[in-house]
CSV table of C-alpha atoms in Angstrom, one decimal:
chain,number,residue,atom,x,y,z
A,27,MET,CA,-55.5,-73.3,20.7
A,28,ARG,CA,-52.4,-72.6,22.2
A,29,ARG,CA,-50.5,-75.2,24.1
A,30,TRP,CA,-50.0,-73.2,27.2
A,31,ILE,CA,-54.1,-73.0,27.7
A,32,LYS,CA,-54.8,-76.7,26.6
A,33,VAL,CA,-52.2,-78.1,29.4
A,34,SER,CA,-52.7,-75.6,31.9
A,35,VAL,CA,-54.9,-78.1,34.3
A,36,ALA,CA,-53.0,-80.9,33.4
A,37,ALA,CA,-49.9,-78.9,34.2
A,38,ALA,CA,-51.3,-77.9,37.6
A,39,VAL,CA,-51.8,-81.8,38.4
A,40,ILE,CA,-47.9,-82.3,37.4
A,41,LEU,CA,-46.8,-79.6,39.4
A,42,GLY,CA,-48.3,-81.1,42.3
A,43,VAL,CA,-46.2,-83.8,42.1
A,44,GLY,CA,-43.1,-82.0,41.3
A,45,GLY,CA,-43.4,-81.6,37.4
A,46,TYR,CA,-41.8,-78.6,37.1
A,47,VAL,CA,-41.4,-79.0,33.4
A,48,ALA,CA,-44.5,-77.7,32.8
A,49,ALA,CA,-44.2,-74.6,34.7
A,50,PRO,CA,-43.4,-71.7,32.2
A,51,TYR,CA,-47.1,-72.8,30.4
A,52,VAL,CA,-48.9,-72.6,34.0
A,53,GLN,CA,-47.3,-69.0,34.4
A,54,ASP,CA,-48.6,-68.1,31.1
A,55,TRP,CA,-51.8,-69.0,32.2
A,56,ARG,CA,-51.9,-67.4,35.4
A,57,LEU,CA,-50.8,-64.3,34.1
A,58,ALA,CA,-53.3,-63.9,31.0
A,59,ARG,CA,-56.1,-65.1,33.9
A,60,ASN,CA,-54.7,-62.1,36.3
A,61,ALA,CA,-54.1,-59.6,33.9
A,62,CYS,CA,-56.2,-56.3,33.8
A,63,ASP,CA,-58.1,-58.1,36.8
A,64,GLY,CA,-59.2,-60.5,35.1
A,65,ALA,CA,-60.6,-58.6,32.4
A,66,LEU,CA,-58.8,-60.1,29.2
A,67,PRO,CA,-60.5,-62.5,27.0
A,68,GLN,CA,-58.5,-65.7,27.1
A,69,ASP,CA,-59.4,-66.9,23.2
A,70,ALA,CA,-58.0,-63.4,21.8
A,71,VAL,CA,-55.2,-63.5,24.4
A,72,GLU,CA,-54.2,-67.0,22.8
A,73,ARG,CA,-54.3,-65.6,19.6
A,74,LEU,CA,-52.4,-62.4,19.8
A,75,THR,CA,-49.6,-64.0,21.8
A,76,PRO,CA,-46.6,-64.6,19.1
A,77,ALA,CA,-45.3,-67.9,18.3
A,78,ASP,CA,-42.8,-69.2,20.8
A,79,SER,CA,-43.0,-66.6,23.2
A,80,ARG,CA,-43.7,-66.6,27.0
A,81,LEU,CA,-45.9,-64.1,28.9
A,82,LYS,CA,-43.5,-62.5,31.8
A,83,SER,CA,-45.4,-59.9,34.0
A,84,GLU,CA,-48.8,-58.5,34.4
A,85,GLU,CA,-49.8,-55.0,36.9
A,86,SER,CA,-52.6,-52.7,37.3
A,87,ARG,CA,-53.2,-49.4,38.8
A,88,GLN,CA,-56.6,-47.5,39.8
A,89,ILE,CA,-56.6,-44.0,41.1
A,90,ASP,CA,-60.2,-43.4,42.5
A,91,GLY,CA,-59.4,-40.0,43.3
A,92,LEU,CA,-58.4,-39.3,39.7
A,93,GLY,CA,-61.0,-41.6,37.8
A,94,SER,CA,-58.1,-43.5,35.9
A,95,TYR,CA,-57.3,-47.0,35.4
A,96,TRP,CA,-54.3,-48.6,33.7
A,97,CYS,CA,-52.9,-52.1,33.2
A,98,ARG,CA,-50.3,-53.8,31.5
A,99,LEU,CA,-49.2,-57.5,30.4
A,100,THR,CA,-46.1,-58.0,28.9
A,101,LEU,CA,-44.0,-60.2,27.0
A,102,GLU,CA,-40.2,-61.9,27.7
A,103,GLY,CA,-37.8,-63.2,25.1
A,104,ASP,CA,-34.6,-61.9,23.1
A,105,GLU,CA,-36.4,-61.9,20.0
A,106,VAL,CA,-39.1,-59.7,21.2
A,107,ARG,CA,-38.3,-56.1,20.3
A,108,ASP,CA,-41.5,-54.6,22.4
A,109,LYS,CA,-41.8,-56.5,25.8
A,110,ARG,CA,-45.3,-55.1,25.7
A,111,PHE,CA,-48.2,-57.3,25.0
A,112,VAL,CA,-51.2,-54.9,25.6
A,113,GLU,CA,-51.5,-51.7,27.8
A,114,MET,CA,-54.4,-50.0,28.9
A,115,GLU,CA,-55.2,-46.3,29.9
A,116,ALA,CA,-58.5,-45.2,30.9
A,117,TYR,CA,-59.9,-42.0,32.0
A,118,THR,CA,-63.0,-40.3,33.2
A,119,ARG,CA,-61.4,-36.6,34.1
A,120,ARG,CA,-62.2,-34.2,31.2
A,121,GLU,CA,-58.6,-32.7,31.4
A,122,ASP,CA,-57.0,-36.1,30.7
A,123,GLN,CA,-58.9,-37.1,28.0
A,124,ASP,CA,-58.4,-33.7,26.3
A,125,ARG,CA,-54.5,-34.0,27.2
A,126,GLU,CA,-54.9,-37.5,24.8
A,127,PHE,CA,-56.9,-36.1,22.2
A,128,MET,CA,-54.3,-33.1,21.6
A,129,ALA,CA,-51.5,-35.7,21.4
A,130,LEU,CA,-53.0,-37.8,18.9
A,131,PHE,CA,-53.6,-35.0,16.5
A,132,PRO,CA,-50.5,-32.8,17.1
A,133,GLN,CA,-50.7,-31.5,13.5
A,134,ALA,CA,-53.8,-29.3,13.3
A,135,GLY,CA,-55.9,-32.4,13.5
A,136,PHE,CA,-54.9,-34.0,10.2
A,137,ASN,CA,-53.0,-37.1,11.5
A,138,GLY,CA,-53.7,-40.7,10.4
A,139,GLN,CA,-56.8,-42.4,12.1
A,140,ALA,CA,-59.0,-45.4,10.8
A,141,PRO,CA,-62.7,-46.2,11.6
A,142,LEU,CA,-63.7,-48.8,14.0
A,143,PRO,CA,-66.0,-51.8,12.9
A,144,ASP,CA,-69.6,-52.0,13.4
A,145,GLY,CA,-70.5,-48.6,14.8
A,146,LEU,CA,-67.9,-49.0,17.9
A,147,PRO,CA,-67.5,-45.1,19.4
A,148,GLY,CA,-64.0,-44.8,18.3
A,149,PHE,CA,-61.2,-45.1,16.1
A,150,VAL,CA,-57.6,-46.3,15.7
A,151,GLY,CA,-55.1,-43.4,16.3
A,152,GLN,CA,-51.9,-42.2,14.3
A,153,TYR,CA,-49.9,-44.8,16.6
A,154,GLY,CA,-52.4,-48.0,15.9
A,155,ALA,CA,-54.0,-47.7,19.7
A,156,ILE,CA,-57.6,-48.1,20.1
A,157,GLN,CA,-59.5,-45.0,21.1
A,158,LEU,CA,-62.9,-45.8,22.6
A,159,LEU,CA,-64.9,-43.0,23.9
A,160,LEU,CA,-68.3,-43.5,26.2
A,161,ASP,CA,-70.8,-41.4,27.9
A,162,CYS,CA,-71.1,-42.0,31.9
A,163,PRO,CA,-74.6,-41.8,32.8
A,164,ASP,CA,-73.7,-42.7,36.4
A,165,LEU,CA,-71.0,-39.9,37.0
A,166,GLY,CA,-73.6,-37.3,35.9
A,167,LYS,CA,-72.2,-33.7,34.4
A,168,ASP,CA,-69.1,-32.2,35.0
A,169,SER,CA,-69.1,-28.2,36.4
A,170,GLU,CA,-69.9,-26.9,33.3
A,171,GLY,CA,-72.7,-28.7,32.7
A,172,ARG,CA,-71.2,-31.9,29.7
A,173,GLN,CA,-72.0,-35.3,30.4
A,174,ARG,CA,-69.1,-36.8,31.8
A,175,LYS,CA,-67.2,-39.7,29.8
A,176,LEU,CA,-64.9,-42.6,29.6
A,177,LEU,CA,-62.1,-42.8,27.4
A,178,VAL,CA,-60.0,-46.2,26.7
A,179,ASN,CA,-56.6,-46.0,25.1
A,180,THR,CA,-55.7,-49.9,24.1
A,181,ARG,CA,-52.5,-50.5,22.7
A,182,MET,CA,-50.8,-53.8,21.5
A,183,GLY,CA,-47.2,-54.3,21.2
A,184,ARG,CA,-45.3,-54.7,17.9
A,185,ASP,CA,-44.5,-58.5,17.9
A,186,VAL,CA,-48.5,-59.1,19.2
A,187,ASN,CA,-50.3,-60.7,16.3
A,188,SER,CA,-52.7,-58.0,16.2
A,189,GLU,CA,-53.4,-58.6,12.6
A,190,VAL,CA,-55.4,-61.8,13.9
A,191,PRO,CA,-59.1,-60.7,12.6
A,192,GLY,CA,-61.0,-59.9,15.6
A,193,ALA,CA,-58.7,-60.5,18.6
A,194,ALA,CA,-57.7,-57.2,18.9
A,195,TYR,CA,-60.9,-55.6,18.8
A,196,ARG,CA,-62.4,-58.3,21.2
A,197,THR,CA,-59.7,-57.1,23.3
A,198,ALA,CA,-60.3,-53.6,23.6
A,199,VAL,CA,-64.1,-53.8,23.9
A,200,ALA,CA,-63.4,-56.1,27.2
A,201,LEU,CA,-61.0,-53.8,28.9
A,202,THR,CA,-63.5,-51.0,28.0
A,203,ASN,CA,-66.2,-52.8,29.5
A,204,SER,CA,-64.3,-53.6,32.5
A,205,ALA,CA,-63.0,-50.2,33.3
A,206,SER,CA,-66.5,-48.7,32.6
A,207,GLU,CA,-67.5,-51.0,35.5
A,208,ARG,CA,-64.3,-50.7,37.7
A,209,LEU,CA,-64.5,-46.5,37.6
A,210,GLY,CA,-68.5,-46.3,38.2
A,211,CYS,CA,-69.0,-45.2,34.4
A,212,GLY,CA,-72.4,-47.2,34.1
A,213,ALA,CA,-71.8,-47.1,30.4
A,214,LYS,CA,-74.0,-49.8,28.2
A,215,PRO,CA,-71.5,-52.5,28.0
A,216,LEU,CA,-70.3,-52.7,24.6
A,217,GLU,CA,-70.4,-55.7,22.1
A,218,ALA,CA,-67.3,-56.8,20.0
A,219,PRO,CA,-67.5,-56.8,16.3
A,220,LYS,CA,-69.7,-59.7,14.8
A,221,ARG,CA,-67.4,-59.9,12.0
A,222,ASP,CA,-63.9,-61.3,12.5
A,223,VAL,CA,-62.3,-57.8,11.1
A,224,ALA,CA,-58.4,-57.4,11.6
A,225,LEU,CA,-57.1,-54.3,12.8
A,226,ALA,CA,-56.9,-51.3,10.9
A,227,GLY,CA,-54.0,-49.6,10.8
A,228,PRO,CA,-54.3,-45.7,10.1
A,229,GLU,CA,-51.0,-45.5,7.7
A,230,GLU,CA,-51.6,-49.0,5.9
A,231,ASP,CA,-53.2,-48.7,2.3
A,232,ARG,CA,-57.1,-49.0,2.8
A,233,LYS,CA,-58.9,-49.9,0.3
A,234,THR,CA,-60.6,-47.0,-1.6
A,235,VAL,CA,-63.8,-47.2,-3.6
A,236,PRO,CA,-64.5,-44.8,-7.1
A,237,LEU,CA,-66.4,-42.0,-5.7
A,238,SER,CA,-69.6,-43.1,-8.3
A,239,GLU,CA,-69.8,-46.0,-6.1
A,240,ALA,CA,-69.3,-44.0,-2.5
A,241,LYS,CA,-73.3,-43.6,-2.3
A,242,ASP,CA,-73.9,-46.1,0.4
A,243,THR,CA,-70.9,-45.4,2.2
A,244,ALA,CA,-70.3,-42.9,5.5
A,245,CYS,CA,-68.9,-40.5,3.0
A,246,GLY,CA,-71.6,-40.8,0.5
A,247,TRP,CA,-72.5,-37.0,0.3
A,248,VAL,CA,-69.5,-36.9,-1.9
A,249,THR,CA,-71.9,-38.3,-4.6
A,250,GLY,CA,-72.9,-35.6,-7.3
A,251,SER,CA,-71.0,-33.2,-5.0
A,252,GLY,CA,-68.9,-31.8,-7.5
A,253,PRO,CA,-65.9,-33.8,-9.0
A,254,ALA,CA,-66.7,-35.6,-12.0
A,255,GLU,CA,-67.4,-39.3,-10.9
A,256,SER,CA,-64.6,-40.7,-13.1
A,257,ALA,CA,-62.0,-43.6,-12.4
A,258,ASP,CA,-59.2,-41.0,-11.6
A,259,TRP,CA,-61.5,-40.0,-8.4
A,260,ARG,CA,-61.6,-42.7,-5.3
A,261,VAL,CA,-62.8,-42.2,-1.9
A,262,ASP,CA,-61.2,-43.8,1.5
A,263,VAL,CA,-63.8,-43.8,4.0
A,264,GLY,CA,-62.4,-43.0,7.5
A,265,THR,CA,-65.5,-42.2,9.6
A,266,ASN,CA,-68.1,-44.6,11.4
A,267,ARG,CA,-70.8,-41.6,12.8
A,268,SER,CA,-70.2,-42.5,16.5
A,269,ALA,CA,-66.5,-41.7,16.6
A,270,PRO,CA,-65.7,-38.2,18.1
A,271,THR,CA,-63.8,-37.6,15.1
A,272,GLY,CA,-63.6,-39.1,11.4
A,273,ARG,CA,-62.3,-38.2,8.1
A,274,CYS,CA,-63.6,-38.5,4.2
A,275,ASP,CA,-60.4,-38.5,2.0
A,276,LEU,CA,-60.7,-37.9,-1.5
A,277,PHE,CA,-57.8,-39.1,-4.2
A,278,TYR,CA,-57.3,-37.5,-7.1
A,279,GLY,CA,-55.1,-40.0,-9.4
A,280,ASP,CA,-53.5,-40.2,-13.0
A,281,GLY,CA,-55.6,-42.6,-14.8
A,282,GLU,CA,-52.7,-43.9,-16.7
A,283,SER,CA,-50.1,-44.2,-14.2
A,284,GLY,CA,-52.1,-44.8,-11.1
A,285,GLU,CA,-50.0,-42.1,-9.5
A,286,GLN,CA,-51.7,-40.1,-7.0
A,287,VAL,CA,-51.8,-36.3,-7.8
A,288,SER,CA,-53.7,-34.3,-5.6
A,289,ARG,CA,-55.9,-35.3,-2.2
A,290,MET,CA,-58.7,-33.6,-0.4
A,291,VAL,CA,-59.2,-34.2,3.3
A,292,PHE,CA,-62.6,-33.4,5.2
A,293,VAL,CA,-62.3,-33.9,8.6
A,294,SER,CA,-64.5,-33.7,11.6
A,295,TRP,CA,-64.1,-33.4,15.7
A,296,TYR,CA,-66.6,-33.4,18.3
A,297,GLY,CA,-66.6,-32.4,21.8
A,298,ASP,CA,-65.2,-28.9,23.4
A,299,TRP,CA,-61.2,-30.3,23.0
A,300,SER,CA,-61.5,-29.5,19.3
A,301,ASN,CA,-62.3,-25.9,19.9
A,302,ARG,CA,-58.3,-25.4,20.8
A,303,LEU,CA,-57.2,-27.7,18.6
A,304,THR,CA,-59.0,-25.6,15.8
A,305,SER,CA,-57.0,-22.6,17.1
A,306,LEU,CA,-54.2,-24.3,16.4
A,307,ASN,CA,-55.4,-24.6,12.8
A,308,SER,CA,-55.6,-20.7,12.1
A,309,GLN,CA,-51.9,-20.7,11.6
A,310,TYR,CA,-51.8,-23.2,8.6
A,311,GLU,CA,-52.7,-20.9,5.7
A,312,ARG,CA,-53.9,-23.8,3.4
A,313,LEU,CA,-57.0,-24.2,5.9
A,314,SER,CA,-59.0,-21.6,4.6
A,315,MET,CA,-62.5,-23.5,5.2
A,316,THR,CA,-63.9,-24.2,9.0
A,317,ALA,CA,-67.2,-24.7,10.1
A,318,THR,CA,-68.6,-25.1,13.7
A,319,ALA,CA,-71.6,-26.5,15.2
A,320,ARG,CA,-73.3,-27.9,18.4
A,321,CYS,CA,-73.4,-31.4,19.5
A,322,GLY,CA,-74.7,-33.1,22.4
A,323,GLY,CA,-74.2,-29.9,24.2
A,324,GLU,CA,-70.8,-29.7,23.0
A,325,ALA,CA,-68.5,-27.9,20.1
A,326,ALA,CA,-68.1,-29.7,16.7
A,327,ASN,CA,-65.7,-28.3,14.4
A,328,TYR,CA,-64.9,-29.2,10.6
A,329,ALA,CA,-62.3,-28.6,8.0
A,330,LEU,CA,-61.0,-29.0,4.6
A,331,ASP,CA,-57.3,-29.4,3.9
A,332,THR,CA,-56.5,-29.6,0.0
A,333,SER,CA,-54.1,-27.6,-2.4
A,334,ASP,CA,-55.6,-24.8,-4.8
A,335,ASP,CA,-54.6,-26.8,-7.6
A,336,THR,CA,-56.9,-30.0,-7.4
A,337,PRO,CA,-57.9,-30.8,-10.8
A,338,GLY,CA,-61.2,-29.9,-11.9
A,339,VAL,CA,-62.0,-28.0,-8.4
A,340,ASP,CA,-62.0,-24.6,-8.4
A,341,LYS,CA,-62.9,-22.7,-4.8
A,342,ALA,CA,-66.3,-22.6,-5.6
A,343,ALA,CA,-66.4,-26.3,-6.0
A,344,ARG,CA,-64.3,-26.4,-2.9
A,345,GLN,CA,-67.0,-24.8,-0.9
A,346,ARG,CA,-69.8,-26.6,-2.2
A,347,MET,CA,-68.0,-30.1,-1.3
A,348,PHE,CA,-67.4,-28.5,2.3
A,349,THR,CA,-70.9,-27.4,2.9
A,350,ARG,CA,-72.1,-30.8,1.6
A,351,PHE,CA,-70.0,-32.3,4.0
A,352,ALA,CA,-70.5,-30.5,7.1
A,353,GLU,CA,-74.4,-30.6,6.3
A,354,ASP,CA,-74.4,-34.3,6.2
A,355,GLU,CA,-72.5,-34.7,9.3
A,356,VAL,CA,-75.2,-32.5,11.0
A,357,SER,CA,-77.7,-34.2,10.3
A,358,ARG,CA,-76.5,-37.7,10.9
A,359,ARG,CA,-75.6,-36.5,14.3
A,360,GLY,CA,-78.5,-34.1,15.3
A,361,CYS,CA,-76.2,-31.0,15.8
A,362,SER,CA,-77.5,-27.4,15.4
A,363,GLY,CA,-76.4,-24.1,14.7
A,364,LEU,CA,-73.9,-24.9,11.7
A,365,ARG,CA,-72.1,-21.9,10.5
A,366,PHE,CA,-69.2,-21.4,7.9
A,367,SER,CA,-66.0,-19.7,7.6
A,368,PHE,CA,-64.9,-19.6,4.1
């Protein structure tokens, strides 16, 4: 463990008799303990804190009338580029959640994202923040009869050791559970991933699998869906089946050079917010295939982004693949009323 945690008790004794040398470590311990109203897991704070850095300040704000909660813990130091250690925003109002989703997907919805491990109900957005969305049984339904929800956005600073396995996810889960309690959401507490998984970035080179090996993944529908199952086709699985959005990326590369030649992106969005998103898609001529359904009393939208010259995949094959994708999503999530627009 970091020295500032080990010496916290001893430092308090030393300070009690005038030992001011240990004051910085006591301040770190105090800030870590009090930040976000005590919700931060101390072991995760210790692992996330950059080497030779000190904590600077903490603050939080809760507005019950708006159903929102915000907290932040900052770093100090001339070498620190991003003074933010961690910042969290939580919203229970639908309009706030819709605004956040639209900000995350400003380019027709095909922005980078990464799935969360162990079925956590969320994703890593294009800017690296962890997004978690939970039903709030204690808040009932809104004026349109939709179950009210809690959206929690957790962002780490650029200098934080977010690649340390498990620490970022444990922090996001702890903050989400705390926000749920503070805002009266009543959601069943989330459990942090049992595996120590490093935070996945939406833009990093994640591991892809050959099409022939995708059967047991969340994008298993691609197996036998059309493209030849050769080494030239690979799949990037970007969904965990419980998030409000997900995607399956199919890459076609040159077998000799390894260069990516083409890509097919199959995306799903869940919630009435996605209707606004897909209405913006209509201006993009390349989005010729979309589908809609109803899931949990709200809209679900599906779309395919690809070029017309994907090797070995003509229009009929694209329609067949997109149909399998949407049908698989609807089946897994218990949706109904699937309709296509080709």
